[in-house]
mmCIF file of C-alpha atoms in Angstrom:
data_model
loop_
_atom_site.group_PDB
_atom_site.id
_atom_site.type_symbol
_atom_site.label_atom_id
_atom_site.label_comp_id
_atom_site.label_asym_id
_atom_site.label_seq_id
_atom_site.Cartn_x
_atom_site.Cartn_y
_atom_site.Cartn_z
ATOM 1 C CA MET A 1 0.061 0.037 -0.179
ATOM 2 C CA ASN A 2 3.132 2.387 0.550
ATOM 3 C CA LEU A 3 3.309 2.421 -3.445
ATOM 4 C CA VAL A 4 0.133 3.405 -4.164
ATOM 5 C CA TRP A 5 -0.019 6.360 -1.536
ATOM 6 C CA GLN A 6 3.249 6.918 -3.364
ATOM 7 C CA VAL A 7 1.357 7.162 -6.914
ATOM 8 C CA LEU A 8 -1.280 8.574 -5.491
ATOM 9 C CA LYS A 9 0.794 11.561 -3.738
ATOM 10 C CA GLU A 10 2.060 12.688 -7.099
ATOM 11 C CA GLN A 11 -1.124 12.999 -8.346
ATOM 12 C CA ILE A 12 -2.058 14.910 -6.411
ATOM 13 C CA PHE A 13 0.947 17.125 -6.115
ATOM 14 C CA HIS A 14 0.763 17.048 -10.004
ATOM 15 C CA LEU A 15 -2.907 17.865 -9.903
ATOM 16 C CA ASN A 16 -2.586 21.656 -11.596
ATOM 17 C CA LEU A 17 -0.210 20.187 -13.903
ATOM 18 C CA ILE A 18 -2.301 17.370 -15.114
ATOM 19 C CA PHE A 19 -4.763 19.547 -16.047
ATOM 20 C CA ARG A 20 -2.822 21.953 -17.709
ATOM 21 C CA LEU A 21 -1.760 19.521 -20.220
ATOM 22 C CA SER A 22 -4.805 17.631 -20.337
ATOM 23 C CA PHE A 23 -6.450 21.098 -21.665
ATOM 24 C CA TYR A 24 -3.715 21.769 -24.073
ATOM 25 C CA GLU A 25 -3.550 18.169 -25.429
ATOM 26 C CA VAL A 26 -7.390 18.706 -26.208
ATOM 27 C CA LYS A 27 -7.001 21.990 -27.470
ATOM 28 C CA GLY A 28 -4.003 20.391 -29.915
ATOM 29 C CA LYS A 29 -5.902 17.868 -30.854
ATOM 30 C CA TYR A 30 -8.810 19.882 -32.635
ATOM 31 C CA ASN A 31 -6.545 23.581 -33.223
ATOM 32 C CA MET A 32 -7.085 22.571 -37.030
ATOM 33 C CA HIS A 33 -10.015 21.721 -37.187
ATOM 34 C CA TYR A 34 -12.617 24.456 -38.428
ATOM 35 C CA LEU A 35 -15.387 22.857 -35.802
ATOM 36 C CA GLY A 36 -12.631 22.608 -33.163
ATOM 37 C CA VAL A 37 -13.724 20.751 -29.608
ATOM 38 C CA PHE A 38 -17.367 20.819 -30.746
ATOM 39 C CA TRP A 39 -16.116 17.450 -32.835
ATOM 40 C CA GLN A 40 -15.624 15.843 -28.698
ATOM 41 C CA ILE A 41 -19.802 16.457 -28.353
ATOM 42 C CA LEU A 42 -20.136 15.384 -32.116
ATOM 43 C CA ASN A 43 -18.397 11.902 -32.426
ATOM 44 C CA PRO A 44 -20.450 10.766 -29.618
ATOM 45 C CA VAL A 45 -23.619 12.084 -30.853
ATOM 46 C CA VAL A 46 -22.738 10.313 -34.128
ATOM 47 C CA GLN A 47 -22.365 7.003 -32.617
ATOM 48 C CA ILE A 48 -25.307 7.050 -30.096
ATOM 49 C CA ALA A 49 -27.282 7.637 -33.011
ATOM 50 C CA ILE A 50 -26.111 4.546 -35.105
ATOM 51 C CA TYR A 51 -26.632 2.475 -32.019
ATOM 52 C CA TRP A 52 -30.049 3.400 -31.544
ATOM 53 C CA PHE A 53 -30.704 3.041 -35.366
ATOM 54 C CA VAL A 54 -29.579 -0.161 -35.665
ATOM 55 C CA PHE A 55 -30.063 -2.015 -32.080
ATOM 56 C CA GLY A 56 -32.887 0.173 -30.794
ATOM 57 C CA LEU A 57 -35.155 0.615 -34.063
ATOM 58 C CA GLY A 58 -33.714 -2.284 -36.201
ATOM 59 C CA ILE A 59 -33.068 -5.472 -33.951
ATOM 60 C CA ARG A 60 -35.667 -4.157 -31.228
ATOM 61 C CA GLY A 61 -38.309 -2.551 -33.483
ATOM 62 C CA GLY A 62 -38.580 0.598 -30.769
ATOM 63 C CA ALA A 63 -39.315 -2.038 -28.068
ATOM 64 C CA PRO A 64 -39.034 -0.276 -24.479
ATOM 65 C CA VAL A 65 -36.708 -1.968 -21.528
ATOM 66 C CA GLY A 66 -38.826 -2.795 -18.290
ATOM 67 C CA GLY A 67 -40.952 0.501 -19.336
ATOM 68 C CA THR A 68 -37.955 2.636 -20.375
ATOM 69 C CA PRO A 69 -37.678 3.794 -24.080
ATOM 70 C CA PHE A 70 -34.753 1.964 -25.166
ATOM 71 C CA PHE A 71 -33.139 5.211 -26.173
ATOM 72 C CA LEU A 72 -33.169 6.497 -22.958
ATOM 73 C CA TRP A 73 -32.128 2.865 -21.400
ATOM 74 C CA LEU A 74 -29.043 3.215 -23.963
ATOM 75 C CA LEU A 75 -28.280 6.730 -23.527
ATOM 76 C CA ALA A 76 -27.477 6.135 -19.903
ATOM 77 C CA GLY A 77 -25.203 2.939 -20.249
ATOM 78 C CA ILE A 78 -23.445 4.148 -23.563
ATOM 79 C CA VAL A 79 -22.045 7.764 -22.570
ATOM 80 C CA PRO A 80 -19.846 6.137 -19.746
ATOM 81 C CA TRP A 81 -18.808 3.276 -22.154
ATOM 82 C CA LEU A 82 -18.167 6.135 -24.716
ATOM 83 C CA PHE A 83 -15.473 8.007 -22.529
ATOM 84 C CA ILE A 84 -14.274 4.093 -20.710
ATOM 85 C CA ASN A 85 -13.451 2.500 -23.950
ATOM 86 C CA PRO A 86 -11.066 5.192 -25.589
ATOM 87 C CA THR A 87 -9.810 6.229 -22.302
ATOM 88 C CA VAL A 88 -8.567 2.661 -21.428
ATOM 89 C CA THR A 89 -6.882 2.314 -24.888
ATOM 90 C CA GLN A 90 -5.425 5.960 -25.359
ATOM 91 C CA ALA A 91 -4.040 5.928 -21.848
ATOM 92 C CA SER A 92 -2.635 2.439 -22.187
ATOM 93 C CA ASN A 93 -0.120 4.189 -24.756
ATOM 94 C CA SER A 94 0.359 7.417 -22.844
ATOM 95 C CA VAL A 95 3.660 6.113 -21.084
ATOM 96 C CA HIS A 96 5.362 4.418 -24.434
ATOM 97 C CA THR A 97 4.448 7.518 -26.929
ATOM 98 C CA LYS A 98 5.369 10.254 -24.216
ATOM 99 C CA ILE A 99 8.430 8.339 -22.449
ATOM 100 C CA SER A 100 11.196 9.383 -24.872
ATOM 101 C CA LEU A 101 10.065 13.332 -24.167
ATOM 102 C CA VAL A 102 10.159 12.860 -20.420
ATOM 103 C CA ALA A 103 12.764 10.619 -20.022
ATOM 104 C CA LYS A 104 15.561 13.298 -20.059
ATOM 105 C CA MET A 105 13.676 15.476 -17.495
ATOM 106 C CA LYS A 106 12.444 15.362 -13.807
ATOM 107 C CA PHE A 107 8.591 14.534 -15.019
ATOM 108 C CA PRO A 108 6.124 12.478 -13.011
ATOM 109 C CA VAL A 109 5.654 9.215 -15.401
ATOM 110 C CA SER A 110 2.807 7.890 -13.742
ATOM 111 C CA ILE A 111 0.670 11.348 -14.662
ATOM 112 C CA LEU A 112 0.810 10.453 -18.150
ATOM 113 C CA PRO A 113 -2.281 8.014 -17.721
ATOM 114 C CA SER A 114 -4.239 10.607 -15.749
ATOM 115 C CA ILE A 115 -3.273 13.467 -18.740
ATOM 116 C CA ARG A 116 -5.271 11.167 -20.807
ATOM 117 C CA ILE A 117 -8.127 10.385 -17.941
ATOM 118 C CA VAL A 118 -8.817 13.907 -17.525
ATOM 119 C CA GLY A 119 -8.301 15.019 -21.058
ATOM 120 C CA ASN A 120 -11.034 12.964 -22.266
ATOM 121 C CA SER A 121 -13.003 13.312 -18.883
ATOM 122 C CA PHE A 122 -14.341 17.292 -20.733
ATOM 123 C CA SER A 123 -16.550 15.631 -23.162
ATOM 124 C CA PHE A 124 -17.686 12.957 -20.799
ATOM 125 C CA ILE A 125 -18.806 15.358 -17.965
ATOM 126 C CA LEU A 126 -20.658 17.202 -20.868
ATOM 127 C CA MET A 127 -22.776 14.234 -22.369
ATOM 128 C CA LEU A 128 -23.163 13.260 -18.836
ATOM 129 C CA ILE A 129 -24.889 16.746 -18.186
ATOM 130 C CA ILE A 130 -26.815 16.557 -21.775
ATOM 131 C CA THR A 131 -27.746 12.905 -20.580
ATOM 132 C CA ILE A 132 -29.736 14.207 -17.292
ATOM 133 C CA ILE A 133 -31.214 16.994 -19.152
ATOM 134 C CA ILE A 134 -32.611 14.170 -22.050
ATOM 135 C CA LEU A 135 -33.763 12.213 -19.357
ATOM 136 C CA ALA A 136 -35.204 15.464 -17.250
ATOM 137 C CA LEU A 137 -37.210 16.432 -20.454
ATOM 138 C CA ASN A 138 -38.736 12.745 -21.054
ATOM 139 C CA GLY A 139 -39.903 12.347 -17.555
ATOM 140 C CA LYS A 140 -37.362 9.792 -16.667
ATOM 141 C CA PHE A 141 -35.143 12.071 -13.933
ATOM 142 C CA SER A 142 -33.890 9.793 -11.680
ATOM 143 C CA GLY A 143 -34.930 12.278 -8.219
ATOM 144 C CA THR A 144 -33.229 11.250 -5.068
ATOM 145 C CA TYR A 145 -31.099 8.492 -7.364
ATOM 146 C CA LEU A 146 -28.686 11.238 -9.005
ATOM 147 C CA LEU A 147 -27.318 11.468 -4.965
ATOM 148 C CA GLN A 148 -25.013 8.233 -6.006
ATOM 149 C CA LEU A 149 -23.633 9.643 -9.030
ATOM 150 C CA PRO A 150 -20.725 10.916 -7.502
ATOM 151 C CA TYR A 151 -20.289 7.168 -6.064
ATOM 152 C CA PHE A 152 -20.226 5.942 -9.396
ATOM 153 C CA LEU A 153 -17.914 8.875 -10.922
ATOM 154 C CA LEU A 154 -15.233 7.353 -7.670
ATOM 155 C CA CYS A 155 -15.654 3.903 -9.156
ATOM 156 C CA LEU A 156 -15.226 4.971 -12.193
ATOM 157 C CA TYR A 157 -11.681 6.964 -12.057
ATOM 158 C CA VAL A 158 -10.373 4.950 -9.108
ATOM 159 C CA LEU A 159 -10.252 1.727 -11.080
ATOM 160 C CA LEU A 160 -9.620 3.687 -14.511
ATOM 161 C CA PHE A 161 -6.455 4.773 -13.194
ATOM 162 C CA GLY A 162 -5.162 1.704 -11.695
ATOM 163 C CA LEU A 163 -6.094 -0.334 -14.591
ATOM 164 C CA THR A 164 -4.661 2.587 -17.254
ATOM 165 C CA LEU A 165 -1.297 2.487 -14.811
ATOM 166 C CA LEU A 166 -0.850 -0.996 -14.832
ATOM 167 C CA PHE A 167 -1.772 -1.315 -18.747
ATOM 168 C CA SER A 168 0.480 1.421 -19.550
ATOM 169 C CA THR A 169 3.422 0.266 -18.129
ATOM 170 C CA LEU A 170 2.902 -3.067 -19.358
ATOM 171 C CA THR A 171 2.630 -1.479 -22.857
ATOM 172 C CA THR A 172 5.879 0.098 -22.800
ATOM 173 C CA ILE A 173 7.773 -3.111 -22.072
ATOM 174 C CA ILE A 174 5.881 -5.209 -24.105
ATOM 175 C CA ARG A 175 4.306 -3.655 -27.000
ATOM 176 C CA ASP A 176 1.792 -6.572 -28.202
ATOM 177 C CA ILE A 177 -0.098 -5.385 -24.692
ATOM 178 C CA ALA A 178 -1.348 -2.485 -26.646
ATOM 179 C CA ASN A 179 -2.964 -4.332 -29.049
ATOM 180 C CA MET A 180 -4.189 -7.041 -26.805
ATOM 181 C CA VAL A 181 -6.206 -3.972 -24.869
ATOM 182 C CA GLN A 182 -7.625 -2.466 -28.051
ATOM 183 C CA SER A 183 -9.056 -5.999 -29.282
ATOM 184 C CA THR A 184 -10.334 -6.859 -25.680
ATOM 185 C CA MET A 185 -12.000 -3.686 -25.486
ATOM 186 C CA ARG A 186 -13.703 -3.897 -28.879
ATOM 187 C CA VAL A 187 -15.090 -7.336 -27.854
ATOM 188 C CA MET A 188 -15.844 -6.282 -24.800
ATOM 189 C CA MET A 189 -19.176 -3.366 -25.403
ATOM 190 C CA TYR A 190 -21.227 -6.862 -26.563
ATOM 191 C CA MET A 191 -20.682 -8.502 -23.095
ATOM 192 C CA LEU A 192 -21.630 -5.833 -21.224
ATOM 193 C CA PRO A 193 -25.189 -4.508 -20.982
ATOM 194 C CA ILE A 194 -24.821 -1.694 -23.050
ATOM 195 C CA LEU A 195 -27.130 -2.454 -26.448
ATOM 196 C CA TRP A 196 -28.818 -4.789 -24.732
ATOM 197 C CA ASN A 197 -30.451 -6.479 -21.780
ATOM 198 C CA VAL A 198 -29.433 -9.302 -19.779
ATOM 199 C CA ASP A 199 -32.252 -10.139 -17.516
ATOM 200 C CA ARG A 200 -33.351 -12.752 -20.042
ATOM 201 C CA LEU A 201 -30.277 -14.356 -19.569
ATOM 202 C CA PRO A 202 -30.155 -17.688 -16.981
ATOM 203 C CA GLU A 203 -28.652 -16.417 -14.025
ATOM 204 C CA ILE A 204 -25.151 -18.386 -14.283
ATOM 205 C CA PHE A 205 -24.594 -16.186 -17.539
ATOM 206 C CA VAL A 206 -25.866 -13.432 -15.516
ATOM 207 C CA THR A 207 -23.098 -14.214 -12.585
ATOM 208 C CA ILE A 208 -20.249 -14.649 -15.170
ATOM 209 C CA LEU A 209 -20.466 -11.582 -16.958
ATOM 210 C CA LYS A 210 -20.902 -9.836 -13.432
ATOM 211 C CA LEU A 211 -17.431 -10.707 -13.164
ATOM 212 C CA ASN A 212 -16.229 -7.823 -15.324
ATOM 213 C CA PRO A 213 -16.111 -4.589 -13.154
ATOM 214 C CA PHE A 214 -16.941 -2.761 -16.272
ATOM 215 C CA PHE A 215 -20.896 -4.246 -15.746
ATOM 216 C CA TYR A 216 -20.882 -2.477 -12.352
ATOM 217 C CA LEU A 217 -20.117 0.418 -12.954
ATOM 218 C CA ILE A 218 -22.511 0.436 -16.849
ATOM 219 C CA GLU A 219 -25.261 -0.572 -14.263
ATOM 220 C CA GLY A 220 -24.355 1.719 -11.337
ATOM 221 C CA PHE A 221 -24.700 4.436 -13.739
ATOM 222 C CA ARG A 222 -27.939 3.407 -14.989
ATOM 223 C CA LYS A 223 -29.404 3.623 -11.476
ATOM 224 C CA ALA A 224 -28.266 6.614 -11.055
ATOM 225 C CA LEU A 225 -29.359 8.373 -14.329
ATOM 226 C CA ILE A 226 -33.063 6.439 -14.577
ATOM 227 C CA GLY A 227 -33.170 5.121 -11.151
ATOM 228 C CA GLY A 228 -34.202 2.269 -9.476
ATOM 229 C CA SER A 229 -32.172 0.894 -6.629
ATOM 230 C CA TRP A 230 -29.599 2.008 -4.359
ATOM 231 C CA PHE A 231 -25.932 0.977 -4.915
ATOM 232 C CA TYR A 232 -25.375 -0.601 -1.343
ATOM 233 C CA GLU A 233 -28.398 -2.661 -1.835
ATOM 234 C CA ASP A 234 -26.438 -5.102 -3.415
ATOM 235 C CA LEU A 235 -23.550 -5.288 -0.945
ATOM 236 C CA PRO A 236 -21.536 -8.353 -2.069
ATOM 237 C CA TYR A 237 -21.632 -7.060 -5.876
ATOM 238 C CA MET A 238 -20.093 -3.934 -4.068
ATOM 239 C CA ILE A 239 -17.572 -5.448 -2.172
ATOM 240 C CA TYR A 240 -16.300 -7.348 -5.054
ATOM 241 C CA PHE A 241 -15.765 -4.662 -7.255
ATOM 242 C CA TRP A 242 -13.946 -2.798 -4.616
ATOM 243 C CA LEU A 243 -11.665 -5.712 -3.909
ATOM 244 C CA PHE A 244 -10.654 -6.140 -7.752
ATOM 245 C CA THR A 245 -10.377 -2.474 -8.247
ATOM 246 C CA ILE A 246 -8.034 -1.910 -5.031
ATOM 247 C CA LEU A 247 -6.080 -4.926 -6.484
ATOM 248 C CA ILE A 248 -5.714 -3.896 -9.644
ATOM 249 C CA LEU A 249 -4.207 -0.343 -8.371
ATOM 250 C CA VAL A 250 -2.034 -2.360 -6.228
ATOM 251 C CA ILE A 251 -0.730 -4.306 -9.059
ATOM 252 C CA GLY A 252 -0.588 -1.331 -11.434
ATOM 253 C CA SER A 253 1.053 1.075 -8.604
ATOM 254 C CA SER A 254 3.744 -1.678 -7.877
ATOM 255 C CA VAL A 255 4.680 -2.891 -11.129
ATOM 256 C CA HIS A 256 4.862 0.731 -12.315
ATOM 257 C CA VAL A 257 6.908 2.277 -9.410
ATOM 258 C CA LYS A 258 9.612 -1.047 -10.074
ATOM 259 C CA PHE A 259 10.054 -0.685 -13.896
ATOM 260 C CA ARG A 260 9.369 3.098 -14.198
ATOM 261 C CA HIS A 261 13.309 3.847 -13.809
ATOM 262 C CA LYS A 262 13.922 1.088 -16.393
ATOM 263 C CA PHE A 263 11.319 2.843 -19.432
ATOM 264 C CA VAL A 264 14.452 4.662 -21.091
ATOM 265 C CA ASP A 265 15.752 0.902 -22.177
ATOM 266 C CA TYR A 266 12.538 -0.300 -23.606
ATOM 267 C CA ILE A 267 12.455 2.674 -26.341
#
């Protein structure tokens, strides 16, 4: 746990640097585009529209999910995923792509994944606000259930940091890890309750799918945005998620601290 605290202190002490570099990266990415940072909203909107057309109208024929219109049900689950998916893949390459620049200066390498996480958070938070407004306008405001949104945001960011810290370290050492992560994230979307409802599956299959911590997050954001239950009602699953997340954070911190002084050797 000492290594975890060491890495977390680096994030806290360099929080201002993380936000500044994240802002500059986002600004620089869209600097030569006519629509600029508007693409951060346009891209997810186009993806959501395509998934709704294919799965909502095409496959389901517009049928609701548990009394909730499919579009609203989809929106509450896919908005977190459109943040999770690119963040994991991009942050997993963050150390490898920048190590040659920071190797010759005193720079906390552990903040590189955090820069990507924060950079992608700008559009995510905005999309989250838009989602809440759309749900409210359609009579699906979750009311007091929305109070658990900060909890699930905490779950999301702790898990993302642990995973990307681990993957970014391993990717620097073994290049194949980046391709493995990218391929896994592509497949994982269809193994989560994002585009389809798992209620009709046998309980054993649902239990297996729940081993994926992202399942907990997708369902959690739906609970917060649409309502229906509180995060503490399924206490065993909550405990499992946090044990898994803390384990990943410990492993990621240990591996990162052990190898970060040798990153230059792997360039």
